[in-house]
Amino acid sequence: MSDRFVSLQKLSLAYGQTEVVPELDLDIREGELIALLGPSGCGKTTTMRAIAGLMAPKTGKIFIDGTDVTRTPANKRGIGLVFQSYALFPHLSAFENVAFGLRLKKMDNLEVTSRVEHGLNTVGLAHLAARKPAEMSGGQQQRLSLSRSLVMEPKVLLLDEPLSNLDARLRLEMRTELQRLQRETGITMVFVTHDQAEALALADRIVLMKEGVIEQLGTADELYNKPASKFAADFFGFENIFAVSDAGIVGNKGSLAGTFEAQDGHLAWRPGAVVVGKGPYEGTVTGVAFAGEQREYVIEAALGQIKATTPATDKRYEIGDSVAFDLPLAGAWHLPEGRQGVLMAK
Amino acid sequence: MTSKWTSRLIIGLTLTFLIGPFLIIILAGMSAGDFLAFPPDGLSLKWYIKVFTVESFQKSFALSMFLAVFGTLTALVLGVPAAYAISRYDIPFGETIKTVVAAPIIVPGIIVGLALLRYLVIPLGFTVTLALFLAHTALVLPYAVRVVLSSLNNLESDMEEAAVLLGCSRVGAFTRVVLPNIQGGVLAAFILGFVTSFNQVPVSLFLSGPGVRTLPIDMLSYMEITFDPSVAALSALLAFLSVVIVFVAEKFLGFSRYV
Amino acid sequence: MFQNNREGLALALPAAVFTALLFLLPVGILLSEAFRVDGQWSLQGYVDFAVKPLNQTVFLRTLKLGFLVASVSAVIGYASAFCIVNMDAKSRGRVFGLVVLPLMISPVARTYAWIVILGRTGIVNDAIVGLGLSDTPIRILFTETAVFLGLLQLFLPLMIISLVSAMENLPKDVIPAARVLGANWFQVFTKVILPLTKDGLVMGGTLVFTGSLTAYIPPAILGGSKVLMLETLLYQRVNVANDFVSAGIIATILIVMSFGANLLLKRIAAARK
């Protein structure tokens, strides 16, 4: 298993004069399921298109399985791509959609038939072989698109927002399906998403991107629990992030005096880490929402907005209520200036 | 329910104004008399039969058919790639190219005919038929580009990229994936172009020579000399032809989607 | 979007070059000739053209008919479009089809019918004499009225189509909402429908106006040499007098007016965005 199965080296990508990715280095391991995660405009889709060969890099190189493919045209790269729109051919049946690429390889008919049947079987669509894409549901179209790419036995399979067009129930089903297919085929998969929950649930490793630069790369566990930057912390649910000063912490409206033991950088709390109902600080409830097992509060305090959740069984506060709260140091995530983040000791 | 009846009345009057004249033309052409009149002097089909025997009508019909078919085909050969380029590429001078290609719609046809006569036919020795062919092609081109373009814009370009990733060349992606999915639009463009070219008058006004006249021009000169119902009969037949074409196109293609 | 723009240019260029060389270039030369007198650049041709009373009459008549046809088709268009969009889907399709159909039929055929209707022995005169409104048939053919009717019949469908599509895009239930808020039908039209369908009106108006300005067949068949419009005047100047300067001038006027109307349309459409 190669650790550098797909290797992007000093890759720079631009649309005309607009630079999207300034300089990117990334190594993808053989057989892993990796997510390119980030808000829209972060360059994740552009990077994926560059790997596929749909866009030529300005500078830099792309290696796949040890071969430099930077100048290899998209149709000769042996890479599969499942489009967000699925991009199925509306004039062809499900069978012919899957057979499309095989026929271009001048494979004989028997071989095509057996491979297509196997491909449709793998995604559970064998019974719909004669249907046109328009006569299939969204989930079926998605699986057809997946099967169309898989029968080509690509070295790398790219997936653009694979779950975004599906409803919640289908999303779970597809997630399991993707993981199963990846296990069974061992194909290296790269998927692009803006949804952190999707990346956390599906990927072996996550590449978090911001403005064309890799912000953090690691396992789901690492990114969720040890965000390396303010951006990463914010992206993974640390909704209360404040700068540390000599006297306390500073929000966008003001500051909160107190001892926080950290010297510099930022302190971050997940909403669940905020204590509501007791503590040294005072705020006003400006929003409350019931979310099943917990209650979500927005508290307006001297330093700005605090997002907090409490178990639904706790005392309920109403909008306008004055409420005490605490930002306990134990459980806060500290992001010092220019160094690794650390979990503050209890 | 008064508003319902008012509505019916308004639609009825409008349609009478738009369609009524054709019914009158059909009947006027059925006259048994020798002069155009309505109500007709008795009924007969002799004028409907006669128009097929008039030699100049035969020749001009053939010319008009030739121009409409080959002018439109040429316009499609030029227009489909142009529409494809406009929809899929960010071409340099794209706006200028679009304006140039669309210009024939805005320039009054009579001027085009005159200009081609003066600067292509007379000095360069182009035949009138060639000049007519060029003029009709240029005239149909904007419609061909517009109709094909709108079908292309309805087709996601993802599909072509998918085809390329599955091993197609760019040309292959066009013939295997794009063309099958826009063929309705191309056919609609052909029909629209055909009808536009066939009915075209002003462009052809100055572009006529001995024995070279399009059918509508021939009808105009015929009605200046003769006042018999044959032009009415011919008009009715042409109207009928258009109706059949449009009806068939609508039935099999949903033509009105494209226009 | 594909990145190889040279490839795109190669695909678009044949069409552009074809039109530029074989269409725009000859037309351009023709127009420029109107600015040349005895080999010199000059506006004398325009001055000579403008002082002739016939030319003035024809110019003003063309403008007048253009406006008139556009205005009347707007009125009929609104009434018809309102009725059409309020029909059930099935009859709406049918009626819309009947409105579009004439556009596909030869304008010669469409205009010729008016000779039968308006001629000395046509239906209208038969009715007038029959009802005793006049002892002898009155002359309708070869009057502005005849040309007006011919133009209206030719171009009305364009207005109706534009207005129908504008009205189909009206937000759902705005009319009932205005009614519930107390507007009478006149107010509903002026305060709700008109402002919301302005684009369609401008679009249809431009199509009808420029169409009428540059139409040849109705003035030729129904106006003859008595009711000349710019197009028929151009034809006559060339055919009767070999007067290419006047032809170039009329051509320029026609193009400027069509272009102006189109530009106005684009401007208004852009301002709305």
GROMACS .gro file of N, CA and C in nm, chain A residues 49 52-54 74-76 79-81 83-91 97 100-101 104 106 148-149 152, chain B residues 90 155-170 172-173 175-181 183:
model
  162
   49ARG      N    1  -1.138   1.859  -0.932
   49ARG     CA    2  -1.142   1.865  -1.079
   49ARG      C    3  -1.002   1.855  -1.138
   52ALA      N    4  -0.903   1.498  -1.145
   52ALA     CA    5  -0.973   1.427  -1.251
   52ALA      C    6  -0.918   1.462  -1.388
   53GLY      N    7  -0.850   1.577  -1.398
   53GLY     CA    8  -0.800   1.619  -1.528
   53GLY      C    9  -0.896   1.710  -1.602
   54LEU      N   10  -1.001   1.756  -1.533
   54LEU     CA   11  -1.098   1.844  -1.596
   54LEU      C   12  -1.050   1.989  -1.595
   74ALA      N   13  -0.804   1.394  -1.939
   74ALA     CA   14  -0.900   1.333  -1.847
   74ALA      C   15  -0.946   1.195  -1.893
   75ASN      N   16  -0.960   1.177  -2.023
   75ASN     CA   17  -1.014   1.048  -2.070
   75ASN      C   18  -0.909   0.937  -2.068
   76LYS      N   19  -0.785   0.970  -2.032
   76LYS     CA   20  -0.682   0.866  -2.029
   76LYS      C   21  -0.627   0.846  -1.888
   79ILE      N   22  -0.960   0.767  -1.398
   79ILE     CA   23  -1.017   0.814  -1.272
   79ILE      C   24  -1.168   0.822  -1.287
   80GLY      N   25  -1.239   0.783  -1.184
   80GLY     CA   26  -1.384   0.791  -1.187
   80GLY      C   27  -1.431   0.913  -1.110
   81LEU      N   28  -1.543   0.970  -1.155
   81LEU     CA   29  -1.599   1.085  -1.083
   81LEU      C   30  -1.750   1.071  -1.076
   83PHE      N   31  -2.060   1.275  -1.015
   83PHE     CA   32  -2.095   1.416  -1.008
   83PHE      C   33  -2.207   1.441  -0.907
   84GLN      N   34  -2.206   1.562  -0.853
   84GLN     CA   35  -2.314   1.599  -0.761
   84GLN      C   36  -2.450   1.587  -0.830
   85SER      N   37  -2.452   1.626  -0.959
   85SER     CA   38  -2.578   1.617  -1.036
   85SER      C   39  -2.598   1.477  -1.094
   86TYR      N   40  -2.506   1.385  -1.066
   86TYR     CA   41  -2.500   1.248  -1.117
   86TYR      C   42  -2.458   1.243  -1.263
   87ALA      N   43  -2.498   1.348  -1.344
   87ALA     CA   44  -2.457   1.354  -1.485
   87ALA      C   45  -2.485   1.225  -1.560
   88LEU      N   46  -2.601   1.165  -1.536
   88LEU     CA   47  -2.637   1.044  -1.612
   88LEU      C   48  -2.678   1.085  -1.753
   89PHE      N   49  -2.664   0.993  -1.847
   89PHE     CA   50  -2.702   1.025  -1.984
   89PHE      C   51  -2.852   0.998  -2.002
   90PRO      N   52  -2.932   1.102  -2.019
   90PRO     CA   53  -3.078   1.083  -2.017
   90PRO      C   54  -3.131   1.001  -2.134
   91HIS      N   55  -3.053   0.995  -2.243
   91HIS     CA   56  -3.105   0.923  -2.360
   91HIS      C   57  -3.073   0.775  -2.356
   97ASN      N   58  -2.603   0.324  -1.969
   97ASN     CA   59  -2.523   0.421  -1.896
   97ASN      C   60  -2.399   0.353  -1.837
  100PHE      N   61  -2.150   0.242  -2.105
  100PHE     CA   62  -2.094   0.350  -2.188
  100PHE      C   63  -1.940   0.344  -2.198
  101GLY      N   64  -1.875   0.344  -2.084
  101GLY     CA   65  -1.729   0.350  -2.084
  101GLY      C   66  -1.667   0.219  -2.130
  104LEU      N   67  -1.660   0.195  -2.500
  104LEU     CA   68  -1.555   0.278  -2.559
  104LEU      C   69  -1.420   0.207  -2.557
  106LYS      N   70  -1.383  -0.083  -2.647
  106LYS     CA   71  -1.396  -0.185  -2.752
  106LYS      C   72  -1.395  -0.327  -2.693
  148ARG      N   73  -2.170   0.328  -1.266
  148ARG     CA   74  -2.112   0.364  -1.396
  148ARG      C   75  -1.962   0.390  -1.381
  149SER      N   76  -1.925   0.454  -1.271
  149SER     CA   77  -1.783   0.480  -1.249
  149SER      C   78  -1.708   0.355  -1.203
  152MET      N   79  -1.563   0.078  -1.439
  152MET     CA   80  -1.441   0.111  -1.512
  152MET      C   81  -1.316   0.074  -1.431
  436ASP      N   82  -1.564   3.006  -2.271
  436ASP     CA   83  -1.559   3.148  -2.241
  436ASP      C   84  -1.473   3.211  -2.351
  501LEU      N   85  -2.896   2.152  -2.106
  501LEU     CA   86  -2.824   2.027  -2.089
  501LEU      C   87  -2.702   2.054  -2.002
  502GLU      N   88  -2.691   1.982  -1.891
  502GLU     CA   89  -2.579   2.009  -1.802
  502GLU      C   90  -2.446   1.969  -1.865
  503SER      N   91  -2.346   2.056  -1.848
  503SER     CA   92  -2.217   2.023  -1.909
  503SER      C   93  -2.146   1.915  -1.828
  504ASP      N   94  -2.194   1.887  -1.707
  504ASP     CA   95  -2.145   1.772  -1.630
  504ASP      C   96  -2.144   1.645  -1.713
  505MET      N   97  -2.249   1.634  -1.795
  505MET     CA   98  -2.267   1.511  -1.870
  505MET      C   99  -2.152   1.487  -1.967
  506GLU      N  100  -2.106   1.596  -2.029
  506GLU     CA  101  -1.992   1.582  -2.120
  506GLU      C  102  -1.867   1.544  -2.043
  507GLU      N  103  -1.850   1.607  -1.926
  507GLU     CA  104  -1.731   1.575  -1.846
  507GLU      C  105  -1.736   1.429  -1.803
  508ALA      N  106  -1.856   1.382  -1.766
  508ALA     CA  107  -1.870   1.242  -1.728
  508ALA      C  108  -1.830   1.153  -1.844
  509ALA      N  109  -1.874   1.188  -1.965
  509ALA     CA  110  -1.840   1.107  -2.082
  509ALA      C  111  -1.689   1.104  -2.104
  510VAL      N  112  -1.625   1.220  -2.088
  510VAL     CA  113  -1.480   1.228  -2.106
  510VAL      C  114  -1.409   1.140  -2.003
  511LEU      N  115  -1.455   1.147  -1.878
  511LEU     CA  116  -1.392   1.066  -1.774
  511LEU      C  117  -1.412   0.917  -1.797
  512LEU      N  118  -1.518   0.883  -1.873
  512LEU     CA  119  -1.540   0.742  -1.902
  512LEU      C  120  -1.464   0.700  -2.028
  513GLY      N  121  -1.383   0.793  -2.082
  513GLY     CA  122  -1.295   0.754  -2.192
  513GLY      C  123  -1.323   0.818  -2.327
  514CYS      N  124  -1.428   0.903  -2.335
  514CYS     CA  125  -1.461   0.967  -2.463
  514CYS      C  126  -1.360   1.076  -2.497
  515SER      N  127  -1.338   1.098  -2.627
  515SER     CA  128  -1.270   1.220  -2.668
  515SER      C  129  -1.373   1.334  -2.662
  516ARG      N  130  -1.327   1.458  -2.678
  516ARG     CA  131  -1.422   1.570  -2.673
  516ARG      C  132  -1.524   1.561  -2.785
  518GLY      N  133  -1.607   1.287  -2.934
  518GLY     CA  134  -1.690   1.172  -2.901
  518GLY      C  135  -1.799   1.210  -2.802
  519ALA      N  136  -1.763   1.290  -2.702
  519ALA     CA  137  -1.862   1.332  -2.602
  519ALA      C  138  -1.972   1.412  -2.671
  521THR      N  139  -2.073   1.388  -2.997
  521THR     CA  140  -2.160   1.306  -3.082
  521THR      C  141  -2.238   1.202  -3.002
  522ARG      N  142  -2.176   1.148  -2.895
  522ARG     CA  143  -2.244   1.041  -2.822
  522ARG      C  144  -2.340   1.091  -2.714
  523VAL      N  145  -2.308   1.206  -2.658
  523VAL     CA  146  -2.389   1.250  -2.545
  523VAL      C  147  -2.467   1.380  -2.575
  524VAL      N  148  -2.399   1.481  -2.631
  524VAL     CA  149  -2.468   1.608  -2.652
  524VAL      C  150  -2.571   1.597  -2.763
  525LEU      N  151  -2.525   1.551  -2.880
  525LEU     CA  152  -2.614   1.549  -2.996
  525LEU      C  153  -2.743   1.471  -2.973
  526PRO      N  154  -2.735   1.347  -2.916
  526PRO     CA  155  -2.861   1.276  -2.893
  526PRO      C  156  -2.957   1.352  -2.802
  527ASN      N  157  -2.902   1.436  -2.715
  527ASN     CA  158  -2.989   1.506  -2.621
  527ASN      C  159  -3.038   1.641  -2.670
  529GLN      N  160  -3.119   1.676  -3.008
  529GLN     CA  161  -3.168   1.658  -3.144
  529GLN      C  162  -3.307   1.719  -3.162
   0.00000   0.00000   0.00000
